[in-house]
Amino acid sequence: MYVCICHAVTEKQVRQAVDDGATDVKSLKQKLGVGSECGRCIQATLEVIQAQTDAQPRYYEVA
Ligand code: FES
């Protein structure tokens, strides 16, 4: 599914970018261009960021 129509950015691309460390709209804007034209995709982008960060484990292996 497309998150950003202006730049043809898909939900999968946003999820991958979040996994790669772009965990806010500013970072995703620089990396993928989301929100840099009409801005209608910002809310959907925030929802994908939230869903993806919730899906990541909140612990780190120490040893
Ligand atoms: S839909 Fe993303 S900037 Fe327009």
PDB file of N, CA and C and ligand atoms in Angstrom:
ATOM      1  N   MET A   1       0.841  -1.176   0.000  1.00  0.00           N
ATOM      2  CA  MET A   1       0.000   0.000   0.000  1.00  0.00           C
ATOM      3  C   MET A   1       0.894   1.251   0.000  1.00  0.00           C
ATOM      4  N   TYR A   2       0.478   2.236  -0.767  1.00  0.00           N
ATOM      5  CA  TYR A   2       1.234   3.479  -0.807  1.00  0.00           C
ATOM      6  C   TYR A   2       0.905   4.347   0.406  1.00  0.00           C
ATOM      7  N   VAL A   3       1.944   4.859   1.027  1.00  0.00           N
ATOM      8  CA  VAL A   3       1.785   5.816   2.119  1.00  0.00           C
ATOM      9  C   VAL A   3       1.849   7.231   1.551  1.00  0.00           C
ATOM     10  N   CYS A   4       2.801   7.452   0.666  1.00  0.00           N
ATOM     11  CA  CYS A   4       2.998   8.769   0.050  1.00  0.00           C
ATOM     12  C   CYS A   4       2.812   8.646  -1.463  1.00  0.00           C
ATOM     13  N   ILE A   5       1.745   9.227  -1.940  1.00  0.00           N
ATOM     14  CA  ILE A   5       1.440   9.173  -3.371  1.00  0.00           C
ATOM     15  C   ILE A   5       2.393  10.084  -4.150  1.00  0.00           C
ATOM     16  N   CYS A   6       2.708  11.236  -3.604  1.00  0.00           N
ATOM     17  CA  CYS A   6       3.561  12.204  -4.321  1.00  0.00           C
ATOM     18  C   CYS A   6       4.915  11.609  -4.691  1.00  0.00           C
ATOM     19  N   HIS A   7       5.450  10.750  -3.822  1.00  0.00           N
ATOM     20  CA  HIS A   7       6.776  10.182  -4.053  1.00  0.00           C
ATOM     21  C   HIS A   7       6.729   8.670  -4.236  1.00  0.00           C
ATOM     22  N   ALA A   8       5.521   8.111  -4.379  1.00  0.00           N
ATOM     23  CA  ALA A   8       5.348   6.667  -4.592  1.00  0.00           C
ATOM     24  C   ALA A   8       6.106   5.842  -3.558  1.00  0.00           C
ATOM     25  N   VAL A   9       5.925   6.219  -2.287  1.00  0.00           N
ATOM     26  CA  VAL A   9       6.582   5.501  -1.194  1.00  0.00           C
ATOM     27  C   VAL A   9       5.576   4.544  -0.572  1.00  0.00           C
ATOM     28  N   THR A  10       5.983   3.299  -0.443  1.00  0.00           N
ATOM     29  CA  THR A  10       5.086   2.283   0.105  1.00  0.00           C
ATOM     30  C   THR A  10       5.282   2.110   1.610  1.00  0.00           C
ATOM     31  N   GLU A  11       4.296   1.470   2.224  1.00  0.00           N
ATOM     32  CA  GLU A  11       4.374   1.163   3.651  1.00  0.00           C
ATOM     33  C   GLU A  11       5.597   0.291   3.931  1.00  0.00           C
ATOM     34  N   LYS A  12       5.868  -0.647   3.030  1.00  0.00           N
ATOM     35  CA  LYS A  12       7.019  -1.536   3.202  1.00  0.00           C
ATOM     36  C   LYS A  12       8.327  -0.746   3.234  1.00  0.00           C
ATOM     37  N   GLN A  13       8.449   0.257   2.365  1.00  0.00           N
ATOM     38  CA  GLN A  13       9.655   1.088   2.352  1.00  0.00           C
ATOM     39  C   GLN A  13       9.794   1.865   3.657  1.00  0.00           C
ATOM     40  N   VAL A  14       8.675   2.373   4.164  1.00  0.00           N
ATOM     41  CA  VAL A  14       8.722   3.129   5.428  1.00  0.00           C
ATOM     42  C   VAL A  14       9.119   2.202   6.568  1.00  0.00           C
ATOM     43  N   ARG A  15       8.519   0.997   6.595  1.00  0.00           N
ATOM     44  CA  ARG A  15       8.868   0.052   7.669  1.00  0.00           C
ATOM     45  C   ARG A  15      10.354  -0.305   7.614  1.00  0.00           C
ATOM     46  N   GLN A  16      10.885  -0.509   6.414  1.00  0.00           N
ATOM     47  CA  GLN A  16      12.308  -0.845   6.277  1.00  0.00           C
ATOM     48  C   GLN A  16      13.177   0.320   6.746  1.00  0.00           C
ATOM     49  N   ALA A  17      12.788   1.540   6.392  1.00  0.00           N
ATOM     50  CA  ALA A  17      13.555   2.722   6.803  1.00  0.00           C
ATOM     51  C   ALA A  17      13.538   2.875   8.328  1.00  0.00           C
ATOM     52  N   VAL A  18      12.393   2.585   8.955  1.00  0.00           N
ATOM     53  CA  VAL A  18      12.308   2.637  10.414  1.00  0.00           C
ATOM     54  C   VAL A  18      13.253   1.601  11.023  1.00  0.00           C
ATOM     55  N   ASP A  19      13.254   0.396  10.456  1.00  0.00           N
ATOM     56  CA  ASP A  19      14.177  -0.639  10.941  1.00  0.00           C
ATOM     57  C   ASP A  19      15.631  -0.214  10.774  1.00  0.00           C
ATOM     58  N   ASP A  20      15.901   0.590   9.764  1.00  0.00           N
ATOM     59  CA  ASP A  20      17.264   1.058   9.513  1.00  0.00           C
ATOM     60  C   ASP A  20      17.620   2.287  10.340  1.00  0.00           C
ATOM     61  N   GLY A  21      16.681   2.756  11.194  1.00  0.00           N
ATOM     62  CA  GLY A  21      17.001   3.837  12.124  1.00  0.00           C
ATOM     63  C   GLY A  21      16.302   5.155  11.898  1.00  0.00           C
ATOM     64  N   ALA A  22      15.531   5.282  10.825  1.00  0.00           N
ATOM     65  CA  ALA A  22      14.794   6.529  10.568  1.00  0.00           C
ATOM     66  C   ALA A  22      13.464   6.459  11.318  1.00  0.00           C
ATOM     67  N   THR A  23      13.464   6.873  12.571  1.00  0.00           N
ATOM     68  CA  THR A  23      12.293   6.660  13.413  1.00  0.00           C
ATOM     69  C   THR A  23      11.455   7.919  13.629  1.00  0.00           C
ATOM     70  N   ASP A  24      11.663   8.948  12.826  1.00  0.00           N
ATOM     71  CA  ASP A  24      10.791  10.118  12.896  1.00  0.00           C
ATOM     72  C   ASP A  24      10.526  10.643  11.484  1.00  0.00           C
ATOM     73  N   VAL A  25       9.532  11.516  11.373  1.00  0.00           N
ATOM     74  CA  VAL A  25       9.114  12.011  10.061  1.00  0.00           C
ATOM     75  C   VAL A  25      10.244  12.782   9.385  1.00  0.00           C
ATOM     76  N   LYS A  26      11.004  13.547  10.148  1.00  0.00           N
ATOM     77  CA  LYS A  26      12.101  14.327   9.572  1.00  0.00           C
ATOM     78  C   LYS A  26      13.113  13.413   8.886  1.00  0.00           C
ATOM     79  N   SER A  27      13.475  12.329   9.545  1.00  0.00           N
ATOM     80  CA  SER A  27      14.430  11.386   8.966  1.00  0.00           C
ATOM     81  C   SER A  27      13.866  10.717   7.721  1.00  0.00           C
ATOM     82  N   LEU A  28      12.583  10.351   7.788  1.00  0.00           N
ATOM     83  CA  LEU A  28      11.956   9.698   6.637  1.00  0.00           C
ATOM     84  C   LEU A  28      11.801  10.673   5.477  1.00  0.00           C
ATOM     85  N   LYS A  29      11.586  11.928   5.796  1.00  0.00           N
ATOM     86  CA  LYS A  29      11.491  12.952   4.756  1.00  0.00           C
ATOM     87  C   LYS A  29      12.825  13.070   4.021  1.00  0.00           C
ATOM     88  N   GLN A  30      13.914  13.055   4.759  1.00  0.00           N
ATOM     89  CA  GLN A  30      15.237  13.140   4.145  1.00  0.00           C
ATOM     90  C   GLN A  30      15.559  11.883   3.350  1.00  0.00           C
ATOM     91  N   LYS A  31      15.151  10.737   3.878  1.00  0.00           N
ATOM     92  CA  LYS A  31      15.523   9.463   3.261  1.00  0.00           C
ATOM     93  C   LYS A  31      14.628   9.094   2.078  1.00  0.00           C
ATOM     94  N   LEU A  32      13.311   9.301   2.238  1.00  0.00           N
ATOM     95  CA  LEU A  32      12.365   8.833   1.217  1.00  0.00           C
ATOM     96  C   LEU A  32      11.564   9.951   0.548  1.00  0.00           C
ATOM     97  N   GLY A  33      11.559  11.111   1.155  1.00  0.00           N
ATOM     98  CA  GLY A  33      10.809  12.226   0.591  1.00  0.00           C
ATOM     99  C   GLY A  33       9.383  12.343   1.090  1.00  0.00           C
ATOM    100  N   VAL A  34       8.956  11.458   1.983  1.00  0.00           N
ATOM    101  CA  VAL A  34       7.580  11.514   2.472  1.00  0.00           C
ATOM    102  C   VAL A  34       7.313  12.861   3.149  1.00  0.00           C
ATOM    103  N   GLY A  35       6.157  13.428   2.878  1.00  0.00           N
ATOM    104  CA  GLY A  35       5.750  14.678   3.509  1.00  0.00           C
ATOM    105  C   GLY A  35       6.384  15.932   2.930  1.00  0.00           C
ATOM    106  N   SER A  36       7.157  15.807   1.876  1.00  0.00           N
ATOM    107  CA  SER A  36       7.866  16.975   1.346  1.00  0.00           C
ATOM    108  C   SER A  36       7.117  17.692   0.224  1.00  0.00           C
ATOM    109  N   GLU A  37       5.946  17.181  -0.149  1.00  0.00           N
ATOM    110  CA  GLU A  37       5.156  17.857  -1.184  1.00  0.00           C
ATOM    111  C   GLU A  37       3.860  18.383  -0.575  1.00  0.00           C
ATOM    112  N   CYS A  38       2.811  17.588  -0.619  1.00  0.00           N
ATOM    113  CA  CYS A  38       1.505  18.059  -0.139  1.00  0.00           C
ATOM    114  C   CYS A  38       1.336  17.872   1.377  1.00  0.00           C
ATOM    115  N   GLY A  39       2.061  16.911   1.954  1.00  0.00           N
ATOM    116  CA  GLY A  39       1.988  16.665   3.387  1.00  0.00           C
ATOM    117  C   GLY A  39       0.834  15.791   3.841  1.00  0.00           C
ATOM    118  N   ARG A  40       0.031  15.307   2.931  1.00  0.00           N
ATOM    119  CA  ARG A  40      -1.120  14.475   3.319  1.00  0.00           C
ATOM    120  C   ARG A  40      -0.713  13.125   3.895  1.00  0.00           C
ATOM    121  N   CYS A  41       0.497  12.719   3.660  1.00  0.00           N
ATOM    122  CA  CYS A  41       0.942  11.401   4.103  1.00  0.00           C
ATOM    123  C   CYS A  41       1.533  11.410   5.509  1.00  0.00           C
ATOM    124  N   ILE A  42       1.656  12.544   6.117  1.00  0.00           N
ATOM    125  CA  ILE A  42       2.348  12.616   7.408  1.00  0.00           C
ATOM    126  C   ILE A  42       1.645  11.793   8.477  1.00  0.00           C
ATOM    127  N   GLN A  43       0.336  11.889   8.577  1.00  0.00           N
ATOM    128  CA  GLN A  43      -0.385  11.114   9.591  1.00  0.00           C
ATOM    129  C   GLN A  43      -0.213   9.615   9.364  1.00  0.00           C
ATOM    130  N   ALA A  44      -0.350   9.183   8.115  1.00  0.00           N
ATOM    131  CA  ALA A  44      -0.176   7.761   7.806  1.00  0.00           C
ATOM    132  C   ALA A  44       1.252   7.312   8.108  1.00  0.00           C
ATOM    133  N   THR A  45       2.213   8.189   7.829  1.00  0.00           N
ATOM    134  CA  THR A  45       3.616   7.865   8.119  1.00  0.00           C
ATOM    135  C   THR A  45       3.826   7.702   9.619  1.00  0.00           C
ATOM    136  N   LEU A  46       3.232   8.597  10.389  1.00  0.00           N
ATOM    137  CA  LEU A  46       3.348   8.490  11.853  1.00  0.00           C
ATOM    138  C   LEU A  46       2.763   7.176  12.351  1.00  0.00           C
ATOM    139  N   GLU A  47       1.642   6.759  11.765  1.00  0.00           N
ATOM    140  CA  GLU A  47       1.020   5.501  12.179  1.00  0.00           C
ATOM    141  C   GLU A  47       1.906   4.304  11.842  1.00  0.00           C
ATOM    142  N   VAL A  48       2.561   4.335  10.682  1.00  0.00           N
ATOM    143  CA  VAL A  48       3.463   3.242  10.309  1.00  0.00           C
ATOM    144  C   VAL A  48       4.677   3.229  11.234  1.00  0.00           C
ATOM    145  N   ILE A  49       5.220   4.407  11.549  1.00  0.00           N
ATOM    146  CA  ILE A  49       6.352   4.485  12.485  1.00  0.00           C
ATOM    147  C   ILE A  49       5.952   3.878  13.823  1.00  0.00           C
ATOM    148  N   GLN A  50       4.791   4.274  14.332  1.00  0.00           N
ATOM    149  CA  GLN A  50       4.333   3.770  15.631  1.00  0.00           C
ATOM    150  C   GLN A  50       4.162   2.260  15.605  1.00  0.00           C
ATOM    151  N   ALA A  51       3.516   1.760  14.569  1.00  0.00           N
ATOM    152  CA  ALA A  51       3.286   0.310  14.464  1.00  0.00           C
ATOM    153  C   ALA A  51       4.610  -0.438  14.371  1.00  0.00           C
ATOM    154  N   GLN A  52       5.542   0.095  13.609  1.00  0.00           N
ATOM    155  CA  GLN A  52       6.813  -0.600  13.420  1.00  0.00           C
ATOM    156  C   GLN A  52       7.664  -0.546  14.679  1.00  0.00           C
ATOM    157  N   THR A  53       7.682   0.580  15.374  1.00  0.00           N
ATOM    158  CA  THR A  53       8.477   0.655  16.601  1.00  0.00           C
ATOM    159  C   THR A  53       7.849  -0.174  17.714  1.00  0.00           C
ATOM    160  N   ASP A  54       6.515  -0.289  17.721  1.00  0.00           N
ATOM    161  CA  ASP A  54       5.858  -1.162  18.696  1.00  0.00           C
ATOM    162  C   ASP A  54       6.187  -2.618  18.437  1.00  0.00           C
ATOM    163  N   ALA A  55       6.442  -2.966  17.164  1.00  0.00           N
ATOM    164  CA  ALA A  55       6.709  -4.350  16.801  1.00  0.00           C
ATOM    165  C   ALA A  55       8.136  -4.767  17.131  1.00  0.00           C
ATOM    166  N   GLN A  56       9.018  -3.777  17.367  1.00  0.00           N
ATOM    167  CA  GLN A  56      10.413  -4.100  17.658  1.00  0.00           C
ATOM    168  C   GLN A  56      10.563  -4.432  19.135  1.00  0.00           C
ATOM    169  N   PRO A  57      11.427  -5.385  19.460  1.00  0.00           N
ATOM    170  CA  PRO A  57      11.648  -5.725  20.867  1.00  0.00           C
ATOM    171  C   PRO A  57      12.268  -4.553  21.608  1.00  0.00           C
ATOM    172  N   ARG A  58      11.901  -4.404  22.882  1.00  0.00           N
ATOM    173  CA  ARG A  58      12.392  -3.289  23.693  1.00  0.00           C
ATOM    174  C   ARG A  58      13.515  -3.711  24.620  1.00  0.00           C
ATOM    175  N   TYR A  59      14.199  -4.770  24.289  1.00  0.00           N
ATOM    176  CA  TYR A  59      15.312  -5.220  25.102  1.00  0.00           C
ATOM    177  C   TYR A  59      16.527  -5.421  24.206  1.00  0.00           C
ATOM    178  N   TYR A  60      17.665  -5.444  24.818  1.00  0.00           N
ATOM    179  CA  TYR A  60      18.905  -5.660  24.083  1.00  0.00           C
ATOM    180  C   TYR A  60      19.657  -6.795  24.743  1.00  0.00           C
ATOM    181  N   GLU A  61      20.199  -7.660  23.921  1.00  0.00           N
ATOM    182  CA  GLU A  61      20.996  -8.763  24.444  1.00  0.00           C
ATOM    183  C   GLU A  61      22.314  -8.184  24.964  1.00  0.00           C
ATOM    184  N   VAL A  62      22.681  -8.515  26.170  1.00  0.00           N
ATOM    185  CA  VAL A  62      23.846  -7.936  26.809  1.00  0.00           C
ATOM    186  C   VAL A  62      25.087  -8.790  26.613  1.00  0.00           C
ATOM    187  N   ALA A  63      24.963 -10.064  26.732  1.00  0.00           N
ATOM    188  CA  ALA A  63      26.151 -10.919  26.651  1.00  0.00           C
ATOM    189  C   ALA A  63      26.110 -11.850  25.476  1.00  0.00           C
TER     190      ALA A  63
HETATM  191  S1  FES B   1       1.382  12.253  -0.293  1.00  0.00           S
HETATM  192 FE1  FES B   1       3.311  12.447   0.621  1.00  0.00          FE
HETATM  193  S2  FES B   1       3.915  14.474   0.194  1.00  0.00           S
HETATM  194 FE2  FES B   1       2.045  14.236  -0.838  1.00  0.00          FE
END
